[in-house]
Amino acid sequence: MNSPDLTSLVERVRSARLFRVLGVYAIASWAVLQAIDLLASQFGLPPWFFPIALGLLLVGFPIVLATALMQSRPAPCDEVAVATQSAKGQSGLGRLLTWRGALTSGTLAFVALATIGAGVVWLRNSGRDLRPDAVAVMPFHVIGTEETQLWREGLVDLLATALDATGEFHSSDPRAVLNRWRAIVPDPNELAEPEKAAEVAGSLGAGRVILGSLIQTAPNEVRLAADLYSVRWLRKEASVSVEGSEDQMTELIDELTLELLRSVWEGDSFPEVRVSAMTTASIPALRSYLEGEQAFRHSQFADAQAAFSRAVEEDSTFAIAYYRLAQTYGWFRGLGASEVPRYLAAAERHSQDLPARDSLLVRGWKLADVDGSLQAIPLFRDLVNRFPDDLEAWHGLGDAEFHMGSQAGHPITAAVAPLEQSLALDSTFAPALIHLIEIAYREGDAARGIDWTTKYLALDSTSLYAQSFRLLTPLQFGTPRDSARAAAALDTADTELLSWMMGRLRASGPYNFKVFQMVSLEAAEERFNNDDRAMALADLGLAHLRHGQASVTAKMFEQLLSMTSEGHDMEPWVLNVMATALEMGVAADSVSIALVKRISETRELPYAALSVSSMREDGIEKAEARVVMLEGYADTLMANGDTARSRSTRGQSLTLRGRMAAAHDSVDAAIDYLRRGLAMINATWTWPRDLDRYLLANLIEDRGGEEEAMAIYGSLYWSPFSEALGYFHRAEIHERRGEREEAVRYYVRFLSLWGDADEHLQPRVETAKSALERLRGERIAS
């Protein structure tokens, strides 16, 4: 560069005041970056937002420098120079490198960046209904020995318990959190990132999320650290760390929880949280409980049962461990379902210090599985409304609807939605699939039955549930080849598997009657002992009774009574079934009548059907005596501590008084007695309840209460002697109201059950056929 050019450049730099411009640009860039950093922390801008903004500022630096130089050319000395410079300025760089152009370009670039960032934030939050009081706890990042790895998921459970105890915050279901986290981050050693954690928490509706770590600093020393983030804006709201002995883990969790929440607490008074009071003060018991939780989440019920058993052995007041132990017995059935009520009762007995949600869950399951109370259904429904991300509440609602919904007048399909919702929260929750598959069998839903079975077998391939579904689904829904293969496998099945398969079919409706017959006849083969064969005949007899074939049922029952040993007295059960069938008018053949007469002459039993028959045949005086007998039996049960059966038996005495009132045409009094009595009878006692519910529906229908009557008629599906009758009555009401489609639907259901019923039931069958032809003709004509 020659000397004049260098001198000219120096003059231009001086005239452009370049250092001042660069200083202003540096200060403005710093201010922009500070503002972006603040916005990123407040509104959860994506992590790439800041680097791109920095890149734009770096790109802008040479543009500002060039513009300053271009706009600082020396002033011309004559008119010719001015004209020449003006002409040059209208073309090339002179036209581009202006302060207006630089400011406009920079503004547009940052507006575009802001628009993109806002769009990303909007897309991340769109469709989310986030609750600020809901907090999702992510699995902790653990650095230490193999024994400390238990705290990775264990701290999720314990922090969730602590959050629930505050009263103002509640935790997202740990099982749902861990399942969704595993789907996003399959490597258990990967450190949780705020963006991924927010994705999991947001999918569960949680407005906040906790990310934490545990570092073992010495053989028995740990340091816990945790951050609380806003899910919507990915804003860190609190950061806490505590240190101490691993033996003081519950105290460390108390301190960690309270310090995290202190910055966002909005209540009047700050709570006291004591995890040890809500769980256990015994660290060995706590470790066993957390081991059981891990196994239970993976449907390893045998391992879970052993771990929870160790937990309650270490601490006999450990309420949540008792609750979980009851659930494992319910699904694993290691020692029989009789253990479930005992452990649920123990859980409720020690639940006074539990957070409200846990206490309500224990209460709900006890109402359902121990008390047989229909109050379990509204309790679980209230729970899912309050805590829509709670898997256990949804499962509790689905289970209660499946087992007791009929007694509340609900169709069996009412259980489908809550069970599917529990699967939506955790797709690996195998228990929810069990009842869904059973409903598909009953309803003849091939598509969903195959889909649900496939999902179940992907989670469990060895249990009796899995073995049952692997044969039953192709028998019911498979191709001819698959069905034939499954049928051939029955020849080698043992009695336990065959019995389990019959249990999965439960009520053998029209869609699974043939499959039920196939399995139960196989179970009655001579290769099994007589007691097992008798149980198979009992189940098969009930299936024939459901189809109006009481004469076949009576002959099977005569056969099974001749087969059972002294230790398997089935006479009371047979008497109850056949007496109820007689009372409902389903059984009227000579074999059935003779069977009931023979047994009842030697057995004085407090059965509802016998009480009703006694009233009708022997008069009001004998019926009064029967009421007194039932009340005395209820007193005996109460004295022996069996309050649940005592209440149910007293309820039966009230429904018998309702029968007596109905016989005297005191309809209002009869309805009142029946309602009060039914409210006391265990909702799982479907047969005695349905005997009285059927009469109640008749009386209510006569009083003009068609809607309530139809709800009862359509929900008698668990009782083999009343299901078809309920469908017939419902069809009549729909026909009377001009609702052809619904009338046709229920006449078809009735005929699918009683199409081949006994001769004395055929007049009603013919009535249904005539009505169906008439309705279909009217529908076609219309």
JSON list of N, CA and C in Angstrom, two decimals, residues 538 541-542 544-545 549-558 560-561 570-600 607 609-610 613 616 687 691 720-721 758 760:
[
{"chain": "A", "resi": 538, "resn": "ALA", "atom": "N", "xyz": [-69.35, -77.92, 38.02]},
{"chain": "A", "resi": 538, "resn": "ALA", "atom": "CA", "xyz": [-70.07, -76.81, 38.65]},
{"chain": "A", "resi": 538, "resn": "ALA", "atom": "C", "xyz": [-70.05, -75.58, 37.75]},
{"chain": "A", "resi": 541, "resn": "GLY", "atom": "N", "xyz": [-72.16, -76.23, 34.68]},
{"chain": "A", "resi": 541, "resn": "GLY", "atom": "CA", "xyz": [-73.58, -76.17, 35.02]},
{"chain": "A", "resi": 541, "resn": "GLY", "atom": "C", "xyz": [-74.09, -74.74, 35.08]},
{"chain": "A", "resi": 542, "resn": "LEU", "atom": "N", "xyz": [-73.28, -73.85, 35.64]},
{"chain": "A", "resi": 542, "resn": "LEU", "atom": "CA", "xyz": [-73.67, -72.44, 35.68]},
{"chain": "A", "resi": 542, "resn": "LEU", "atom": "C", "xyz": [-73.80, -71.86, 34.28]},
{"chain": "A", "resi": 544, "resn": "HIS", "atom": "N", "xyz": [-74.67, -73.47, 31.54]},
{"chain": "A", "resi": 544, "resn": "HIS", "atom": "CA", "xyz": [-75.93, -73.95, 30.96]},
{"chain": "A", "resi": 544, "resn": "HIS", "atom": "C", "xyz": [-77.12, -73.24, 31.60]},
{"chain": "A", "resi": 545, "resn": "LEU", "atom": "N", "xyz": [-77.03, -72.95, 32.89]},
{"chain": "A", "resi": 545, "resn": "LEU", "atom": "CA", "xyz": [-78.11, -72.24, 33.56]},
{"chain": "A", "resi": 545, "resn": "LEU", "atom": "C", "xyz": [-78.26, -70.84, 32.97]},
{"chain": "A", "resi": 549, "resn": "GLN", "atom": "N", "xyz": [-80.91, -73.52, 30.42]},
{"chain": "A", "resi": 549, "resn": "GLN", "atom": "CA", "xyz": [-80.94, -74.98, 30.34]},
{"chain": "A", "resi": 549, "resn": "GLN", "atom": "C", "xyz": [-80.77, -75.57, 31.74]},
{"chain": "A", "resi": 550, "resn": "ALA", "atom": "N", "xyz": [-81.74, -75.25, 32.61]},
{"chain": "A", "resi": 550, "resn": "ALA", "atom": "CA", "xyz": [-81.67, -75.67, 34.01]},
{"chain": "A", "resi": 550, "resn": "ALA", "atom": "C", "xyz": [-81.71, -77.18, 34.16]},
{"chain": "A", "resi": 551, "resn": "SER", "atom": "N", "xyz": [-82.42, -77.87, 33.28]},
{"chain": "A", "resi": 551, "resn": "SER", "atom": "CA", "xyz": [-82.49, -79.33, 33.37]},
{"chain": "A", "resi": 551, "resn": "SER", "atom": "C", "xyz": [-81.11, -79.96, 33.19]},
{"chain": "A", "resi": 552, "resn": "VAL", "atom": "N", "xyz": [-80.32, -79.41, 32.27]},
{"chain": "A", "resi": 552, "resn": "VAL", "atom": "CA", "xyz": [-78.94, -79.89, 32.09]},
{"chain": "A", "resi": 552, "resn": "VAL", "atom": "C", "xyz": [-78.12, -79.58, 33.32]},
{"chain": "A", "resi": 553, "resn": "THR", "atom": "N", "xyz": [-78.29, -78.39, 33.86]},
{"chain": "A", "resi": 553, "resn": "THR", "atom": "CA", "xyz": [-77.56, -77.98, 35.06]},
{"chain": "A", "resi": 553, "resn": "THR", "atom": "C", "xyz": [-77.86, -78.91, 36.23]},
{"chain": "A", "resi": 554, "resn": "ALA", "atom": "N", "xyz": [-79.13, -79.22, 36.45]},
{"chain": "A", "resi": 554, "resn": "ALA", "atom": "CA", "xyz": [-79.52, -80.07, 37.58]},
{"chain": "A", "resi": 554, "resn": "ALA", "atom": "C", "xyz": [-78.87, -81.45, 37.47]},
{"chain": "A", "resi": 555, "resn": "LYS", "atom": "N", "xyz": [-78.85, -82.00, 36.27]},
{"chain": "A", "resi": 555, "resn": "LYS", "atom": "CA", "xyz": [-78.23, -83.32, 36.08]},
{"chain": "A", "resi": 555, "resn": "LYS", "atom": "C", "xyz": [-76.73, -83.26, 36.35]},
{"chain": "A", "resi": 556, "resn": "MET", "atom": "N", "xyz": [-76.07, -82.20, 35.91]},
{"chain": "A", "resi": 556, "resn": "MET", "atom": "CA", "xyz": [-74.63, -82.05, 36.19]},
{"chain": "A", "resi": 556, "resn": "MET", "atom": "C", "xyz": [-74.39, -81.92, 37.69]},
{"chain": "A", "resi": 557, "resn": "PHE", "atom": "N", "xyz": [-75.25, -81.17, 38.37]},
{"chain": "A", "resi": 557, "resn": "PHE", "atom": "CA", "xyz": [-75.07, -81.00, 39.80]},
{"chain": "A", "resi": 557, "resn": "PHE", "atom": "C", "xyz": [-75.30, -82.32, 40.55]},
{"chain": "A", "resi": 558, "resn": "GLU", "atom": "N", "xyz": [-76.25, -83.11, 40.11]},
{"chain": "A", "resi": 558, "resn": "GLU", "atom": "CA", "xyz": [-76.45, -84.44, 40.71]},
{"chain": "A", "resi": 558, "resn": "GLU", "atom": "C", "xyz": [-75.18, -85.27, 40.54]},
{"chain": "A", "resi": 560, "resn": "LEU", "atom": "N", "xyz": [-72.02, -84.17, 40.09]},
{"chain": "A", "resi": 560, "resn": "LEU", "atom": "CA", "xyz": [-70.87, -83.67, 40.85]},
{"chain": "A", "resi": 560, "resn": "LEU", "atom": "C", "xyz": [-71.02, -83.97, 42.34]},
{"chain": "A", "resi": 561, "resn": "LEU", "atom": "N", "xyz": [-72.28, -83.99, 42.85]},
{"chain": "A", "resi": 561, "resn": "LEU", "atom": "CA", "xyz": [-72.48, -84.33, 44.26]},
{"chain": "A", "resi": 561, "resn": "LEU", "atom": "C", "xyz": [-72.10, -85.78, 44.54]},
{"chain": "A", "resi": 570, "resn": "MET", "atom": "N", "xyz": [-70.30, -79.64, 48.68]},
{"chain": "A", "resi": 570, "resn": "MET", "atom": "CA", "xyz": [-70.84, -78.68, 47.72]},
{"chain": "A", "resi": 570, "resn": "MET", "atom": "C", "xyz": [-72.36, -78.59, 47.78]},
{"chain": "A", "resi": 571, "resn": "GLU", "atom": "N", "xyz": [-72.97, -79.32, 48.71]},
{"chain": "A", "resi": 571, "resn": "GLU", "atom": "CA", "xyz": [-74.44, -79.28, 48.79]},
{"chain": "A", "resi": 571, "resn": "GLU", "atom": "C", "xyz": [-74.97, -77.88, 49.07]},
{"chain": "A", "resi": 572, "resn": "PRO", "atom": "N", "xyz": [-74.38, -77.11, 50.03]},
{"chain": "A", "resi": 572, "resn": "PRO", "atom": "CA", "xyz": [-74.90, -75.76, 50.26]},
{"chain": "A", "resi": 572, "resn": "PRO", "atom": "C", "xyz": [-74.84, -74.88, 49.01]},
{"chain": "A", "resi": 573, "resn": "TRP", "atom": "N", "xyz": [-73.75, -74.98, 48.28]},
{"chain": "A", "resi": 573, "resn": "TRP", "atom": "CA", "xyz": [-73.60, -74.17, 47.07]},
{"chain": "A", "resi": 573, "resn": "TRP", "atom": "C", "xyz": [-74.63, -74.56, 46.02]},
{"chain": "A", "resi": 574, "resn": "VAL", "atom": "N", "xyz": [-74.79, -75.87, 45.81]},
{"chain": "A", "resi": 574, "resn": "VAL", "atom": "CA", "xyz": [-75.78, -76.35, 44.83]},
{"chain": "A", "resi": 574, "resn": "VAL", "atom": "C", "xyz": [-77.18, -75.91, 45.23]},
{"chain": "A", "resi": 575, "resn": "LEU", "atom": "N", "xyz": [-77.49, -76.00, 46.51]},
{"chain": "A", "resi": 575, "resn": "LEU", "atom": "CA", "xyz": [-78.82, -75.60, 46.99]},
{"chain": "A", "resi": 575, "resn": "LEU", "atom": "C", "xyz": [-79.06, -74.11, 46.72]},
{"chain": "A", "resi": 576, "resn": "ASN", "atom": "N", "xyz": [-78.05, -73.30, 47.00]},
{"chain": "A", "resi": 576, "resn": "ASN", "atom": "CA", "xyz": [-78.20, -71.85, 46.78]},
{"chain": "A", "resi": 576, "resn": "ASN", "atom": "C", "xyz": [-78.46, -71.54, 45.31]},
{"chain": "A", "resi": 577, "resn": "VAL", "atom": "N", "xyz": [-77.68, -72.17, 44.42]},
{"chain": "A", "resi": 577, "resn": "VAL", "atom": "CA", "xyz": [-77.84, -71.91, 42.98]},
{"chain": "A", "resi": 577, "resn": "VAL", "atom": "C", "xyz": [-79.21, -72.35, 42.50]},
{"chain": "A", "resi": 578, "resn": "MET", "atom": "N", "xyz": [-79.60, -73.57, 42.80]},
{"chain": "A", "resi": 578, "resn": "MET", "atom": "CA", "xyz": [-80.84, -74.10, 42.25]},
{"chain": "A", "resi": 578, "resn": "MET", "atom": "C", "xyz": [-82.07, -73.47, 42.90]},
{"chain": "A", "resi": 579, "resn": "ALA", "atom": "N", "xyz": [-81.99, -73.13, 44.19]},
{"chain": "A", "resi": 579, "resn": "ALA", "atom": "CA", "xyz": [-83.12, -72.46, 44.83]},
{"chain": "A", "resi": 579, "resn": "ALA", "atom": "C", "xyz": [-83.33, -71.08, 44.22]},
{"chain": "A", "resi": 580, "resn": "THR", "atom": "N", "xyz": [-82.23, -70.39, 43.92]},
{"chain": "A", "resi": 580, "resn": "THR", "atom": "CA", "xyz": [-82.34, -69.09, 43.27]},
{"chain": "A", "resi": 580, "resn": "THR", "atom": "C", "xyz": [-82.93, -69.23, 41.87]},
{"chain": "A", "resi": 581, "resn": "ALA", "atom": "N", "xyz": [-82.48, -70.26, 41.13]},
{"chain": "A", "resi": 581, "resn": "ALA", "atom": "CA", "xyz": [-83.01, -70.49, 39.78]},
{"chain": "A", "resi": 581, "resn": "ALA", "atom": "C", "xyz": [-84.50, -70.79, 39.82]},
{"chain": "A", "resi": 582, "resn": "LEU", "atom": "N", "xyz": [-84.93, -71.57, 40.85]},
{"chain": "A", "resi": 582, "resn": "LEU", "atom": "CA", "xyz": [-86.36, -71.85, 41.00]},
{"chain": "A", "resi": 582, "resn": "LEU", "atom": "C", "xyz": [-87.13, -70.57, 41.29]},
{"chain": "A", "resi": 583, "resn": "GLU", "atom": "N", "xyz": [-86.60, -69.76, 42.19]},
{"chain": "A", "resi": 583, "resn": "GLU", "atom": "CA", "xyz": [-87.28, -68.54, 42.57]},
{"chain": "A", "resi": 583, "resn": "GLU", "atom": "C", "xyz": [-87.41, -67.57, 41.40]},
{"chain": "A", "resi": 584, "resn": "MET", "atom": "N", "xyz": [-86.41, -67.55, 40.52]},
{"chain": "A", "resi": 584, "resn": "MET", "atom": "CA", "xyz": [-86.44, -66.66, 39.36]},
{"chain": "A", "resi": 584, "resn": "MET", "atom": "C", "xyz": [-87.29, -67.23, 38.23]},
{"chain": "A", "resi": 585, "resn": "GLY", "atom": "N", "xyz": [-87.74, -68.47, 38.36]},
{"chain": "A", "resi": 585, "resn": "GLY", "atom": "CA", "xyz": [-88.55, -69.08, 37.32]},
{"chain": "A", "resi": 585, "resn": "GLY", "atom": "C", "xyz": [-87.73, -69.69, 36.20]},
{"chain": "A", "resi": 586, "resn": "VAL", "atom": "N", "xyz": [-86.41, -69.69, 36.34]},
{"chain": "A", "resi": 586, "resn": "VAL", "atom": "CA", "xyz": [-85.56, -70.27, 35.30]},
{"chain": "A", "resi": 586, "resn": "VAL", "atom": "C", "xyz": [-85.60, -71.79, 35.37]},
{"chain": "A", "resi": 587, "resn": "ALA", "atom": "N", "xyz": [-85.65, -72.34, 36.57]},
{"chain": "A", "resi": 587, "resn": "ALA", "atom": "CA", "xyz": [-85.72, -73.79, 36.75]},
{"chain": "A", "resi": 587, "resn": "ALA", "atom": "C", "xyz": [-87.14, -74.17, 37.15]},
{"chain": "A", "resi": 588, "resn": "ALA", "atom": "N", "xyz": [-87.77, -75.06, 36.37]},
{"chain": "A", "resi": 588, "resn": "ALA", "atom": "CA", "xyz": [-89.11, -75.54, 36.71]},
{"chain": "A", "resi": 588, "resn": "ALA", "atom": "C", "xyz": [-89.26, -77.01, 36.34]},
{"chain": "A", "resi": 589, "resn": "ASP", "atom": "N", "xyz": [-88.15, -77.65, 35.99]},
{"chain": "A", "resi": 589, "resn": "ASP", "atom": "CA", "xyz": [-88.20, -79.07, 35.61]},
{"chain": "A", "resi": 589, "resn": "ASP", "atom": "C", "xyz": [-88.19, -79.93, 36.87]},
{"chain": "A", "resi": 590, "resn": "SER", "atom": "N", "xyz": [-88.60, -81.16, 36.72]},
{"chain": "A", "resi": 590, "resn": "SER", "atom": "CA", "xyz": [-88.74, -82.07, 37.85]},
{"chain": "A", "resi": 590, "resn": "SER", "atom": "C", "xyz": [-87.41, -82.38, 38.52]},
{"chain": "A", "resi": 591, "resn": "VAL", "atom": "N", "xyz": [-86.33, -82.47, 37.73]},
{"chain": "A", "resi": 591, "resn": "VAL", "atom": "CA", "xyz": [-85.02, -82.78, 38.31]},
{"chain": "A", "resi": 591, "resn": "VAL", "atom": "C", "xyz": [-84.56, -81.65, 39.23]},
{"chain": "A", "resi": 592, "resn": "SER", "atom": "N", "xyz": [-84.73, -80.42, 38.80]},
{"chain": "A", "resi": 592, "resn": "SER", "atom": "CA", "xyz": [-84.32, -79.27, 39.60]},
{"chain": "A", "resi": 592, "resn": "SER", "atom": "C", "xyz": [-85.14, -79.19, 40.89]},
{"chain": "A", "resi": 593, "resn": "ILE", "atom": "N", "xyz": [-86.45, -79.37, 40.76]},
{"chain": "A", "resi": 593, "resn": "ILE", "atom": "CA", "xyz": [-87.32, -79.27, 41.93]},
{"chain": "A", "resi": 593, "resn": "ILE", "atom": "C", "xyz": [-86.97, -80.37, 42.95]},
{"chain": "A", "resi": 594, "resn": "ALA", "atom": "N", "xyz": [-86.75, -81.58, 42.46]},
{"chain": "A", "resi": 594, "resn": "ALA", "atom": "CA", "xyz": [-86.42, -82.69, 43.35]},
{"chain": "A", "resi": 594, "resn": "ALA", "atom": "C", "xyz": [-85.07, -82.46, 44.04]},
{"chain": "A", "resi": 595, "resn": "LEU", "atom": "N", "xyz": [-84.11, -81.90, 43.31]},
{"chain": "A", "resi": 595, "resn": "LEU", "atom": "CA", "xyz": [-82.78, -81.65, 43.87]},
{"chain": "A", "resi": 595, "resn": "LEU", "atom": "C", "xyz": [-82.86, -80.64, 45.01]},
{"chain": "A", "resi": 596, "resn": "VAL", "atom": "N", "xyz": [-83.58, -79.54, 44.80]},
{"chain": "A", "resi": 596, "resn": "VAL", "atom": "CA", "xyz": [-83.71, -78.52, 45.84]},
{"chain": "A", "resi": 596, "resn": "VAL", "atom": "C", "xyz": [-84.44, -79.08, 47.06]},
{"chain": "A", "resi": 597, "resn": "LYS", "atom": "N", "xyz": [-85.50, -79.85, 46.82]},
{"chain": "A", "resi": 597, "resn": "LYS", "atom": "CA", "xyz": [-86.28, -80.41, 47.93]},
{"chain": "A", "resi": 597, "resn": "LYS", "atom": "C", "xyz": [-85.45, -81.37, 48.76]},
{"chain": "A", "resi": 598, "resn": "ARG", "atom": "N", "xyz": [-84.67, -82.20, 48.09]},
{"chain": "A", "resi": 598, "resn": "ARG", "atom": "CA", "xyz": [-83.88, -83.20, 48.80]},
{"chain": "A", "resi": 598, "resn": "ARG", "atom": "C", "xyz": [-82.84, -82.55, 49.71]},
{"chain": "A", "resi": 599, "resn": "ILE", "atom": "N", "xyz": [-82.14, -81.54, 49.19]},
{"chain": "A", "resi": 599, "resn": "ILE", "atom": "CA", "xyz": [-81.08, -80.91, 50.00]},
{"chain": "A", "resi": 599, "resn": "ILE", "atom": "C", "xyz": [-81.68, -80.05, 51.10]},
{"chain": "A", "resi": 600, "resn": "SER", "atom": "N", "xyz": [-82.73, -79.27, 50.79]},
{"chain": "A", "resi": 600, "resn": "SER", "atom": "CA", "xyz": [-83.29, -78.34, 51.76]},
{"chain": "A", "resi": 600, "resn": "SER", "atom": "C", "xyz": [-83.94, -79.05, 52.95]},
{"chain": "A", "resi": 607, "resn": "TYR", "atom": "N", "xyz": [-79.99, -68.73, 53.23]},
{"chain": "A", "resi": 607, "resn": "TYR", "atom": "CA", "xyz": [-79.88, -68.23, 51.87]},
{"chain": "A", "resi": 607, "resn": "TYR", "atom": "C", "xyz": [-81.11, -67.41, 51.50]},
{"chain": "A", "resi": 609, "resn": "ALA", "atom": "N", "xyz": [-82.65, -67.00, 48.63]},
{"chain": "A", "resi": 609, "resn": "ALA", "atom": "CA", "xyz": [-83.64, -67.67, 47.80]},
{"chain": "A", "resi": 609, "resn": "ALA", "atom": "C", "xyz": [-84.52, -68.60, 48.63]},
{"chain": "A", "resi": 610, "resn": "LEU", "atom": "N", "xyz": [-83.91, -69.29, 49.60]},
{"chain": "A", "resi": 610, "resn": "LEU", "atom": "CA", "xyz": [-84.70, -70.18, 50.46]},
{"chain": "A", "resi": 610, "resn": "LEU", "atom": "C", "xyz": [-85.66, -69.37, 51.32]},
{"chain": "A", "resi": 613, "resn": "SER", "atom": "N", "xyz": [-88.59, -68.44, 49.07]},
{"chain": "A", "resi": 613, "resn": "SER", "atom": "CA", "xyz": [-89.45, -69.61, 48.83]},
{"chain": "A", "resi": 613, "resn": "SER", "atom": "C", "xyz": [-90.26, -69.95, 50.07]},
{"chain": "A", "resi": 616, "resn": "ARG", "atom": "N", "xyz": [-93.22, -67.68, 50.33]},
{"chain": "A", "resi": 616, "resn": "ARG", "atom": "CA", "xyz": [-94.28, -67.95, 49.37]},
{"chain": "A", "resi": 616, "resn": "ARG", "atom": "C", "xyz": [-95.02, -69.26, 49.68]},
{"chain": "A", "resi": 687, "resn": "TRP", "atom": "N", "xyz": [-75.26, -62.80, 43.41]},
{"chain": "A", "resi": 687, "resn": "TRP", "atom": "CA", "xyz": [-76.48, -63.60, 43.27]},
{"chain": "A", "resi": 687, "resn": "TRP", "atom": "C", "xyz": [-77.59, -63.15, 44.20]},
{"chain": "A", "resi": 691, "resn": "LEU", "atom": "N", "xyz": [-81.03, -61.19, 42.86]},
{"chain": "A", "resi": 691, "resn": "LEU", "atom": "CA", "xyz": [-82.37, -61.71, 43.12]},
{"chain": "A", "resi": 691, "resn": "LEU", "atom": "C", "xyz": [-83.29, -60.58, 43.58]},
{"chain": "A", "resi": 720, "resn": "PRO", "atom": "N", "xyz": [-76.15, -65.95, 36.55]},
{"chain": "A", "resi": 720, "resn": "PRO", "atom": "CA", "xyz": [-76.56, -66.87, 35.48]},
{"chain": "A", "resi": 720, "resn": "PRO", "atom": "C", "xyz": [-78.05, -67.03, 35.33]},
{"chain": "A", "resi": 721, "resn": "PHE", "atom": "N", "xyz": [-78.84, -66.71, 36.36]},
{"chain": "A", "resi": 721, "resn": "PHE", "atom": "CA", "xyz": [-80.28, -66.94, 36.29]},
{"chain": "A", "resi": 721, "resn": "PHE", "atom": "C", "xyz": [-81.06, -65.67, 35.98]},
{"chain": "A", "resi": 758, "resn": "ASP", "atom": "N", "xyz": [-84.83, -74.33, 28.02]},
{"chain": "A", "resi": 758, "resn": "ASP", "atom": "CA", "xyz": [-85.76, -75.42, 28.33]},
{"chain": "A", "resi": 758, "resn": "ASP", "atom": "C", "xyz": [-87.17, -75.11, 27.83]},
{"chain": "A", "resi": 760, "resn": "HIS", "atom": "N", "xyz": [-90.12, -75.04, 29.17]},
{"chain": "A", "resi": 760, "resn": "HIS", "atom": "CA", "xyz": [-91.03, -74.15, 29.91]},
{"chain": "A", "resi": 760, "resn": "HIS", "atom": "C", "xyz": [-90.66, -72.68, 29.72]}
]
